[in-house]
mmCIF file of C-alpha atoms in Angstrom:
data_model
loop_
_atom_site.group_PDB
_atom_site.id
_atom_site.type_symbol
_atom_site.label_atom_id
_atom_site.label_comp_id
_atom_site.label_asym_id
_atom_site.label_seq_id
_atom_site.Cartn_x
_atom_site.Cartn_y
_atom_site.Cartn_z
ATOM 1 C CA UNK A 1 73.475 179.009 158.761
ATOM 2 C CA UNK A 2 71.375 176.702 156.667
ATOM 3 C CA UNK A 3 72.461 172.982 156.822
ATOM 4 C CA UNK A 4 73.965 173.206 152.769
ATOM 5 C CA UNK A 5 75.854 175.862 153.475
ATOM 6 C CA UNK A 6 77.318 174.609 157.223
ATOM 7 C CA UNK A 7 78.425 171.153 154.806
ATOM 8 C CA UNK A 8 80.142 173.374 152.459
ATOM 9 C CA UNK A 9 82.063 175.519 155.140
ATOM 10 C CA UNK A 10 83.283 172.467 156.926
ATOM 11 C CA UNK A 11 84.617 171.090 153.778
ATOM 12 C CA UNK A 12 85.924 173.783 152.752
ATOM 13 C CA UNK A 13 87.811 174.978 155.700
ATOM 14 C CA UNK A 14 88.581 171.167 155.820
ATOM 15 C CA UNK A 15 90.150 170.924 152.907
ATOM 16 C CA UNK A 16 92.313 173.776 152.858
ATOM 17 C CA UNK A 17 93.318 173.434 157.001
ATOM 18 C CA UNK A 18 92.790 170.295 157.707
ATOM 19 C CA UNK A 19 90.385 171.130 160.495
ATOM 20 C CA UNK A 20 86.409 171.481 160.184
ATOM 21 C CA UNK A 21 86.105 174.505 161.993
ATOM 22 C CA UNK A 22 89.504 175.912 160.493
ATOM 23 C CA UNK A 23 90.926 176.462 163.635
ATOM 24 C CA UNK A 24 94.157 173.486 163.813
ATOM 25 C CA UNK A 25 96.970 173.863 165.793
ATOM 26 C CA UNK A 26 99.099 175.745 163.828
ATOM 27 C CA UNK A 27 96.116 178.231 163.109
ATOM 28 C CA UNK A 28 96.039 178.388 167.302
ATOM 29 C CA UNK A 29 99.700 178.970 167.583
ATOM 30 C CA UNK A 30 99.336 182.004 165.302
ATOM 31 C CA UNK A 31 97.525 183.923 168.232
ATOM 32 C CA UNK A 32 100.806 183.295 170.075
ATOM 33 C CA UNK A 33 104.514 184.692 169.533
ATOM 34 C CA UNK A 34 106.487 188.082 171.063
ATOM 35 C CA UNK A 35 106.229 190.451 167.579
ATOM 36 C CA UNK A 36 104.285 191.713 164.993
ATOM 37 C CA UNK A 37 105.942 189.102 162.598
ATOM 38 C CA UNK A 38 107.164 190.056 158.635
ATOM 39 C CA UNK A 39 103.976 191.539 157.462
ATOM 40 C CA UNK A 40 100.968 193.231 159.249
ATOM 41 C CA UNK A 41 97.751 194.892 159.091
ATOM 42 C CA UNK A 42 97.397 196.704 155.989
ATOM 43 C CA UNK A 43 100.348 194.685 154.323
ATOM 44 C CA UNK A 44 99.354 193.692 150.339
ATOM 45 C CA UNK A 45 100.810 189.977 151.497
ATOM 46 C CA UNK A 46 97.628 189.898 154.177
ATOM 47 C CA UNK A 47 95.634 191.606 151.649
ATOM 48 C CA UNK A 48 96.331 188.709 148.533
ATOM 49 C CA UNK A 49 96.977 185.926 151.007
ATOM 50 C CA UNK A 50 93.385 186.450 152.999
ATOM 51 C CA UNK A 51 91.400 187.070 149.793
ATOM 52 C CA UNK A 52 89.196 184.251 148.405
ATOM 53 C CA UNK A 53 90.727 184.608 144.821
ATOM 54 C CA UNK A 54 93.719 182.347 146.851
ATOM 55 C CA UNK A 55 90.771 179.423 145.904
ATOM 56 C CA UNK A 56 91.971 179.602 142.273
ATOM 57 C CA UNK A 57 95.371 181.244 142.679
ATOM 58 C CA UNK A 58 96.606 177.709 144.114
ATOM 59 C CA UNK A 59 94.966 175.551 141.030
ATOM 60 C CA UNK A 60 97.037 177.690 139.093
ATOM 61 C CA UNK A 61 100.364 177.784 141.112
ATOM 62 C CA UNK A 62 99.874 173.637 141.204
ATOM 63 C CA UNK A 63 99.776 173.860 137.128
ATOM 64 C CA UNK A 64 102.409 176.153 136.004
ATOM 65 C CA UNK A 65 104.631 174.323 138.724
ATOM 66 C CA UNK A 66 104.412 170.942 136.671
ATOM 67 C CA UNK A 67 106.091 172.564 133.536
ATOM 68 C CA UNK A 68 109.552 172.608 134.837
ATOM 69 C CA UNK A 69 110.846 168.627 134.586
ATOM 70 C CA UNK A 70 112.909 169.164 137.946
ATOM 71 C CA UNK A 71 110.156 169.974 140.084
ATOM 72 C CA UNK A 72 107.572 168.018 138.269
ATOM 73 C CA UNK A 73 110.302 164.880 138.773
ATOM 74 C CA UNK A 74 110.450 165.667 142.711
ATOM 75 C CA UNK A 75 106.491 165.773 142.701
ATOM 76 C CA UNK A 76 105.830 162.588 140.916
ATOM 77 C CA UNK A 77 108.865 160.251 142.849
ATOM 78 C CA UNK A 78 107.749 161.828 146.556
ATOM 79 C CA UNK A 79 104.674 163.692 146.758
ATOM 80 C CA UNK A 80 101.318 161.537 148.057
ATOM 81 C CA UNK A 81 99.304 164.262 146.192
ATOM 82 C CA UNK A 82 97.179 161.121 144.602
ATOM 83 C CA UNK A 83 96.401 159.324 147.774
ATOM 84 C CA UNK A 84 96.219 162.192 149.619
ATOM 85 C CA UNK A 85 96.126 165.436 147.836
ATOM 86 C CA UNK A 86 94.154 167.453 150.465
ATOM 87 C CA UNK A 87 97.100 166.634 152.992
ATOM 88 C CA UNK A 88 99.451 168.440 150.426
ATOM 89 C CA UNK A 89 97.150 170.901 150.210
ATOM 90 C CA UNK A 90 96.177 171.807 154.120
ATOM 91 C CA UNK A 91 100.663 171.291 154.277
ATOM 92 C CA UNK A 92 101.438 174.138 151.921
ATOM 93 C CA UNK A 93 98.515 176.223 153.120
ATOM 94 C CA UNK A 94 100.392 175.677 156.907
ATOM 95 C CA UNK A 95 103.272 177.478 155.490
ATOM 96 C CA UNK A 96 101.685 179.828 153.141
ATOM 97 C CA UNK A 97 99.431 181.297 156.178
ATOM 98 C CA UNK A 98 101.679 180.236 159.126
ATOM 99 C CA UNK A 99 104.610 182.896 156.549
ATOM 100 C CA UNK A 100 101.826 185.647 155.993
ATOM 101 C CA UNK A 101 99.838 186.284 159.488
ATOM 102 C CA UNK A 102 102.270 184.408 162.195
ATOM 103 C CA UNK A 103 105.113 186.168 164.466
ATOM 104 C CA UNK A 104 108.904 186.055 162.860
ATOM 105 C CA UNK A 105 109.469 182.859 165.256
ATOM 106 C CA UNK A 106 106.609 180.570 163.901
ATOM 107 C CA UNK A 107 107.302 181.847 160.557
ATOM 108 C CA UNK A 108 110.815 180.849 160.884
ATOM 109 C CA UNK A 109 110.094 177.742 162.191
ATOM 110 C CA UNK A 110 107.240 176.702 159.343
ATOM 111 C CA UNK A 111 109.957 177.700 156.595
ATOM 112 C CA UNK A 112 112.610 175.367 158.504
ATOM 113 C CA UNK A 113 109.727 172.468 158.290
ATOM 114 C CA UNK A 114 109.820 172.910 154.306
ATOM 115 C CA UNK A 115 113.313 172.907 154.050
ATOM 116 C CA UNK A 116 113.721 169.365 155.768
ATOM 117 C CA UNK A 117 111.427 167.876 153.490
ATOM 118 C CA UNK A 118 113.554 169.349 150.884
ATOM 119 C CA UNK A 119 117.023 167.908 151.795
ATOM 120 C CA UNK A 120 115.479 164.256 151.470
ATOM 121 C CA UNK A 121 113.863 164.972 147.727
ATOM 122 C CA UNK A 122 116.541 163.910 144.983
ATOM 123 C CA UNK A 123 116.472 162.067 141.956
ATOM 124 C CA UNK A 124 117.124 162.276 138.398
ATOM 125 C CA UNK A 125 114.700 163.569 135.405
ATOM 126 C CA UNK A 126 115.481 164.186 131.655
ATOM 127 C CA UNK A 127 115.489 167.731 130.738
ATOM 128 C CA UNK A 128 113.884 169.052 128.033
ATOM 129 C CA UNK A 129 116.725 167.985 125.565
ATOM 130 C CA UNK A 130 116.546 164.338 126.949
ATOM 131 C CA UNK A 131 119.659 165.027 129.334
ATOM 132 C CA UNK A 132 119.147 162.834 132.556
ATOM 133 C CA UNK A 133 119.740 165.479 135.427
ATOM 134 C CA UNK A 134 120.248 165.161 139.214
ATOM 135 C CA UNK A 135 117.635 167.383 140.695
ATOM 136 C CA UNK A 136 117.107 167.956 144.517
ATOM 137 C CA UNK A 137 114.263 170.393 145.884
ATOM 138 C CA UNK A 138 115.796 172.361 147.531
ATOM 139 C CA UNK A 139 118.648 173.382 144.255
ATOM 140 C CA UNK A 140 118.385 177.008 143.933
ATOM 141 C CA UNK A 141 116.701 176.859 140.089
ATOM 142 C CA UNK A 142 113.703 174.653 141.290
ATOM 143 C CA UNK A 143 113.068 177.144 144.556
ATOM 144 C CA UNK A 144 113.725 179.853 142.260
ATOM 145 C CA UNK A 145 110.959 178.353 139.959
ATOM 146 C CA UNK A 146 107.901 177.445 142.786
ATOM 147 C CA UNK A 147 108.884 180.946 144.111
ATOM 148 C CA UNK A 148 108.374 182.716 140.820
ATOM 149 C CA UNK A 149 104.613 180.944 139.871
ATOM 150 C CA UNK A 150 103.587 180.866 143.302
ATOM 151 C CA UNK A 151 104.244 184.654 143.393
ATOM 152 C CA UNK A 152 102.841 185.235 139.817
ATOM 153 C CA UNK A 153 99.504 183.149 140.710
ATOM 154 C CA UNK A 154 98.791 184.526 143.732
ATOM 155 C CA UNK A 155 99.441 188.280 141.902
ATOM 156 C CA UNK A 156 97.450 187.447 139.193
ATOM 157 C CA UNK A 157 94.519 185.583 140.540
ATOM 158 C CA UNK A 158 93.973 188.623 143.234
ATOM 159 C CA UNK A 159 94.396 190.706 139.875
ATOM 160 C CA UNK A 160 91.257 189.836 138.332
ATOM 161 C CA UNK A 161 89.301 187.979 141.712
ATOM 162 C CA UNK A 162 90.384 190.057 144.280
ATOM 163 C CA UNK A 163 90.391 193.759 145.252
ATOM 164 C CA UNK A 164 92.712 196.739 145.446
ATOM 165 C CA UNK A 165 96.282 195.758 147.247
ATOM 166 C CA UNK A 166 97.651 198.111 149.111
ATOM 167 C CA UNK A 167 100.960 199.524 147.295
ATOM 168 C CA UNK A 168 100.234 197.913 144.288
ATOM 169 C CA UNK A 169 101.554 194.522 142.809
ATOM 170 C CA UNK A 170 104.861 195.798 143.320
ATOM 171 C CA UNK A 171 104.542 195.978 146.920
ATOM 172 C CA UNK A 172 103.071 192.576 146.885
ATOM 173 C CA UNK A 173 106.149 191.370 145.141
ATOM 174 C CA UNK A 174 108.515 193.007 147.320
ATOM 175 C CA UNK A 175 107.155 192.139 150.908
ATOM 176 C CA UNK A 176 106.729 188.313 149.539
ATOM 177 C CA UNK A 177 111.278 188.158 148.854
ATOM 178 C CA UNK A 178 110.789 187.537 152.554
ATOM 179 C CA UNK A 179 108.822 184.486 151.855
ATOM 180 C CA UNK A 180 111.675 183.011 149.376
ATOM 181 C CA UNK A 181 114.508 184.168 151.263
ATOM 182 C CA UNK A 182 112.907 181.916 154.480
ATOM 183 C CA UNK A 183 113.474 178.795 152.109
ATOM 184 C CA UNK A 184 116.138 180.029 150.474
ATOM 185 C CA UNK A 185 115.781 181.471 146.893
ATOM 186 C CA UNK A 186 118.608 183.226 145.533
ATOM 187 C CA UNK A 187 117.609 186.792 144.229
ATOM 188 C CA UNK A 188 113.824 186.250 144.616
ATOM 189 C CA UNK A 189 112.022 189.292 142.396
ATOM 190 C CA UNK A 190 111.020 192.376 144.331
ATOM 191 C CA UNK A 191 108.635 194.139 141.578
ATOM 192 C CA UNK A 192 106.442 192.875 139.138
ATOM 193 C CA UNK A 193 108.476 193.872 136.509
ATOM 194 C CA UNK A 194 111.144 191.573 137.804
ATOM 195 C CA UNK A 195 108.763 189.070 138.569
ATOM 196 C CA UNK A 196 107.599 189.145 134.723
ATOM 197 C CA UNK A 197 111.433 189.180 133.422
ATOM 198 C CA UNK A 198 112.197 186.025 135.416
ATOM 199 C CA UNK A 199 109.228 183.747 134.459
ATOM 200 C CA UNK A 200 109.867 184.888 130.955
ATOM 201 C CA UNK A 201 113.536 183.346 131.303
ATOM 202 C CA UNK A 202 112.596 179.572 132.515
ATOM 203 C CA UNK A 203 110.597 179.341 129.505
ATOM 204 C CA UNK A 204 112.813 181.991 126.730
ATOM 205 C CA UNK A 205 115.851 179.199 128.235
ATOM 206 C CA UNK A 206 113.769 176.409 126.488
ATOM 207 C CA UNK A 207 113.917 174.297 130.334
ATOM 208 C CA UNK A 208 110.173 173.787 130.500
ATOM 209 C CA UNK A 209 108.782 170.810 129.463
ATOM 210 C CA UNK A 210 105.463 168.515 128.686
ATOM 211 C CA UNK A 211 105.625 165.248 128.905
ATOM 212 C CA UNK A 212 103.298 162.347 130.124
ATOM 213 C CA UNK A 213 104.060 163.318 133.596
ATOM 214 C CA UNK A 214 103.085 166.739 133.132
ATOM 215 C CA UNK A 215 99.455 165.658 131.609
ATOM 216 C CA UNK A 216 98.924 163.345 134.039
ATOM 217 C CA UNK A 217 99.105 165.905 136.895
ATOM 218 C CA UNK A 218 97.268 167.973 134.848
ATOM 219 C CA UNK A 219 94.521 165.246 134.663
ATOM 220 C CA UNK A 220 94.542 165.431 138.614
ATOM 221 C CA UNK A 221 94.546 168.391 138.994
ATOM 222 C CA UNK A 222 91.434 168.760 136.945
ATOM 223 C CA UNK A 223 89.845 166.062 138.867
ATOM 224 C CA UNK A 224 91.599 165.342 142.319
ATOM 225 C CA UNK A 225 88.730 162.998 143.827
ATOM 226 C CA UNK A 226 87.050 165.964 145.705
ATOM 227 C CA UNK A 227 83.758 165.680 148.043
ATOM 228 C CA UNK A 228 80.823 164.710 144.887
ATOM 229 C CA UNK A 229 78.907 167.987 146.438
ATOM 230 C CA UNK A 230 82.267 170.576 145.852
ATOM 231 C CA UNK A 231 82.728 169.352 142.390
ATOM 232 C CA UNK A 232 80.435 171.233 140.155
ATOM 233 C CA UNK A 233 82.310 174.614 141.702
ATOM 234 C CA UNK A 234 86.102 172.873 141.324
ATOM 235 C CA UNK A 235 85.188 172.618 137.858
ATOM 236 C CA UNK A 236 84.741 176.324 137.455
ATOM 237 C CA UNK A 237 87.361 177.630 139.779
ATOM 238 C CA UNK A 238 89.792 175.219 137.396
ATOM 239 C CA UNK A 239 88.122 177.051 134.233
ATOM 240 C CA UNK A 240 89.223 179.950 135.510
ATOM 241 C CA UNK A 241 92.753 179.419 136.722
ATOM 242 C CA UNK A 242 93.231 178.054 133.139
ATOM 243 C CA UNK A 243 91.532 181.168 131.586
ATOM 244 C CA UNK A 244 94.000 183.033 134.017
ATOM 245 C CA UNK A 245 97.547 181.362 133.063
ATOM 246 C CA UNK A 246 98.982 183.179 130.193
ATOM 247 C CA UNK A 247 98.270 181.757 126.515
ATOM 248 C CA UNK A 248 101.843 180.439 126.057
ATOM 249 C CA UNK A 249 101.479 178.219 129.208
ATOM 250 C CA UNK A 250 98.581 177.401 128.672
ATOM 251 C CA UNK A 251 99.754 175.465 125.261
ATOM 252 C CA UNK A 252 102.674 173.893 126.693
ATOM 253 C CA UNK A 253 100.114 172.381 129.325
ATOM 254 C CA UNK A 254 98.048 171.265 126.700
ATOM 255 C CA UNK A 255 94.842 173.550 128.175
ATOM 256 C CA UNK A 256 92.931 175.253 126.244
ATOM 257 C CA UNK A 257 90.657 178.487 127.658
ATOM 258 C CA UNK A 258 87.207 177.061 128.539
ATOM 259 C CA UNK A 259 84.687 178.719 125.635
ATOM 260 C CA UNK A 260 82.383 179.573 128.371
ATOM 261 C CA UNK A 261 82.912 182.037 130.667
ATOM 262 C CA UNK A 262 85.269 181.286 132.767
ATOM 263 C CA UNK A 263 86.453 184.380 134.135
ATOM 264 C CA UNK A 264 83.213 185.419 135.190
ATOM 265 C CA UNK A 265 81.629 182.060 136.705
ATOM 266 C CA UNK A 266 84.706 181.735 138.699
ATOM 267 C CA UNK A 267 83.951 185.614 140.330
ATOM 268 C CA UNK A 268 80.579 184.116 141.222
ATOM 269 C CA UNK A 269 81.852 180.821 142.886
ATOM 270 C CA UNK A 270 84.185 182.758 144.452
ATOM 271 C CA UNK A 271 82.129 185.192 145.918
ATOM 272 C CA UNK A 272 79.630 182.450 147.083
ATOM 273 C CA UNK A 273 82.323 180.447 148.765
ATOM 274 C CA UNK A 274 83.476 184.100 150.419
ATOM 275 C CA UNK A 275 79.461 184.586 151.768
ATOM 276 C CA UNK A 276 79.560 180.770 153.042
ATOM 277 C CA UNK A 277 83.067 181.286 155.004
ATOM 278 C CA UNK A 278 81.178 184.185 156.313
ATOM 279 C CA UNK A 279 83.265 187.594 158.104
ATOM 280 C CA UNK A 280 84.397 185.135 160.847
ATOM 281 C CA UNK A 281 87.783 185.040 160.933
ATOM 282 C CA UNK A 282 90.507 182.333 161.797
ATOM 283 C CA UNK A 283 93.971 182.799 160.786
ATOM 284 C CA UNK A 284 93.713 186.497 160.476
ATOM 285 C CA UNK A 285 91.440 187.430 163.375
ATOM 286 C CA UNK A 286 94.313 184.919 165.775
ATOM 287 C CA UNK A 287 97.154 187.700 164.180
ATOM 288 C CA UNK A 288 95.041 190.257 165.228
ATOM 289 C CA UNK A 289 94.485 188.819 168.833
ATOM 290 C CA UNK A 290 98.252 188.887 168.872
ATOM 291 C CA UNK A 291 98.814 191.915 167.960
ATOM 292 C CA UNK A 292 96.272 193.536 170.174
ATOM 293 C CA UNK A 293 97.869 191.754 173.230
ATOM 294 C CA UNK A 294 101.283 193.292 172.108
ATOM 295 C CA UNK A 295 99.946 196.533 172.017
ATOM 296 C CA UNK A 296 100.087 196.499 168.105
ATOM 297 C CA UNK A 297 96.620 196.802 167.346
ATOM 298 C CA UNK A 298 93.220 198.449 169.448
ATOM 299 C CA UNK A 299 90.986 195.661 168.497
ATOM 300 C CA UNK A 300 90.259 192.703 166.373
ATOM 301 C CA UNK A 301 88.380 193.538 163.704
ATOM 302 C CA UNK A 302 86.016 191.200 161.159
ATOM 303 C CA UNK A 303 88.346 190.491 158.832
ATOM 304 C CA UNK A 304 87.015 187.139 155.897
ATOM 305 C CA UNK A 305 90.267 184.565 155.328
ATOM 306 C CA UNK A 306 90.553 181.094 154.100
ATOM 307 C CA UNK A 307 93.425 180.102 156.874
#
């Protein structure tokens, strides 16, 4: 591997693990465990969830999750994500991967981790008819709402980045319930039709909101103080989540679609960040070492995943 590209796959796999060589702890502790854990081989969450269109699937999830004033109230009175956004970032990727490719136990365990930092986020935020409102992160609207646009991101991004999922988005939807019912959402959509009808109702119910607060995430998340080198691709991975998020979003986040061509410059930055990452696995190939020692699986197999 030529020196550019070894930079660029240890801040990469730095930046969304935490670890240079994207092998942390909790990456190590996935090769551990007694079972074959929620999901599997040949499950559409492993299938979405190890793709590289997860690179702009989580620029998205981060923007559609400022429009509702609860959550966006609980990011901008707790979160660090200024001083230290790629330590939110490597934190929900934990959970996201430790969920998907772990055994029930770890999974269990990384879900429990969430839901303390939950109980200690409360405050108040105006609504969107100027109503001051207690909110606390873990009230079943606000999980309900992070569960719905993670889920919808994730769906959609693999949509148009990614390739076939196996069972269709509907499957996708339905295996990730177990994902929301780990943190507790109430009634967390199990198609895509469901998915679609409950998105639709946050903002048919006139509760999302832009304010201030929600451009100045927006203005972050456009430009969260990234290595100088990783920027020029950012850019166009942040084109195309916009270009991705539904036009009626997109206005209430005061984005417009980029006039270039967003949709395709973000395939090829994807697909160059998928040839730098290389076939070597981490996350995936340590579920795979699990499973073979269980007698799940015959053998690891080259498998390409950001965790």
């Amino acid at each position: 591997m030529n020196t550019f590209a070894a930079v660029w796959r240890s801040r990469v796999l730095s930046a969304f693990t935490g670890d240079r060589q994207g092998r942390p702890d909790w990456v190590e502790q996935i090769e551990l465990g007694d079972d074959a854990g929620f999901f599997g081989v040949g499950s559409a969450a492993w299938a979405v969830h190890g793709g590289m269109a997860t690179l702009v699937a989580g620029i998205r999830a981060l923007l559609m999750q400022t429009l509702h004033p609860g959550a966006m109230a609980g990011v901008h009175d707790w979160s660090r994500y200024k001083e230290d956004p790629l330590g939110r970032l490597s934190g929900t990727i934990q959970w996201l991967i430790g969920v998907t490719f772990s055994d029930t136990a770890m999974a269990v365990r990384e879900s429990n981790r969430v839901e303390r930092f939950h109980d200690r986020v409360r405050g108040t935020y105006l609504d969107a008819n100027g109503v001051e409102r207690p909110y606390w992160a873990g009230d079943p609207e606000l999980l309900s709402w992070v569960h719905v646009v993670f889920t919808d991101a994730f769906l959609g991004s693999h949509a148009i980045w990614g390739g076939p999922i196996p069972g269709g988005a509907d499957r996708y939807v339905g295996e990730w319930t177990k994902a929301g019912e780990l943190i507790g959402v109430p009634s967390p959509p199990t198609t895509e039709a469901e998915l679609r009808a409950q998105l639709e109702a946050f903002r048919a119910s006139g509760t999302l909101k832009s304010d201030e607060r929600v451009a100045e995430a927006v203005r972050f998340i456009r430009n969260p103080g990234i290595a100088r080198g990783m920027r020029p691709a950012y850019r166009i991975l942040f084109g195309g989540a916009v270009a991705s998020i539904p036009r009626e979003y997109r206005r209430l986040l005061g984005l417009r679609r980029p006039w270039w061509p967003a949709i395709t410059l973000t395939r090829a930055v994807v697909a160059l960040v998928g040839s730098i990452l290389g076939r070597s696995s981490t996350s995936e190939s340590a579920a795979r070492k699990r499973l073979a020692r269980l007698g799940l699986l015959p053998a690891a197999g080259d498998v390409r995943s950001l965790g």
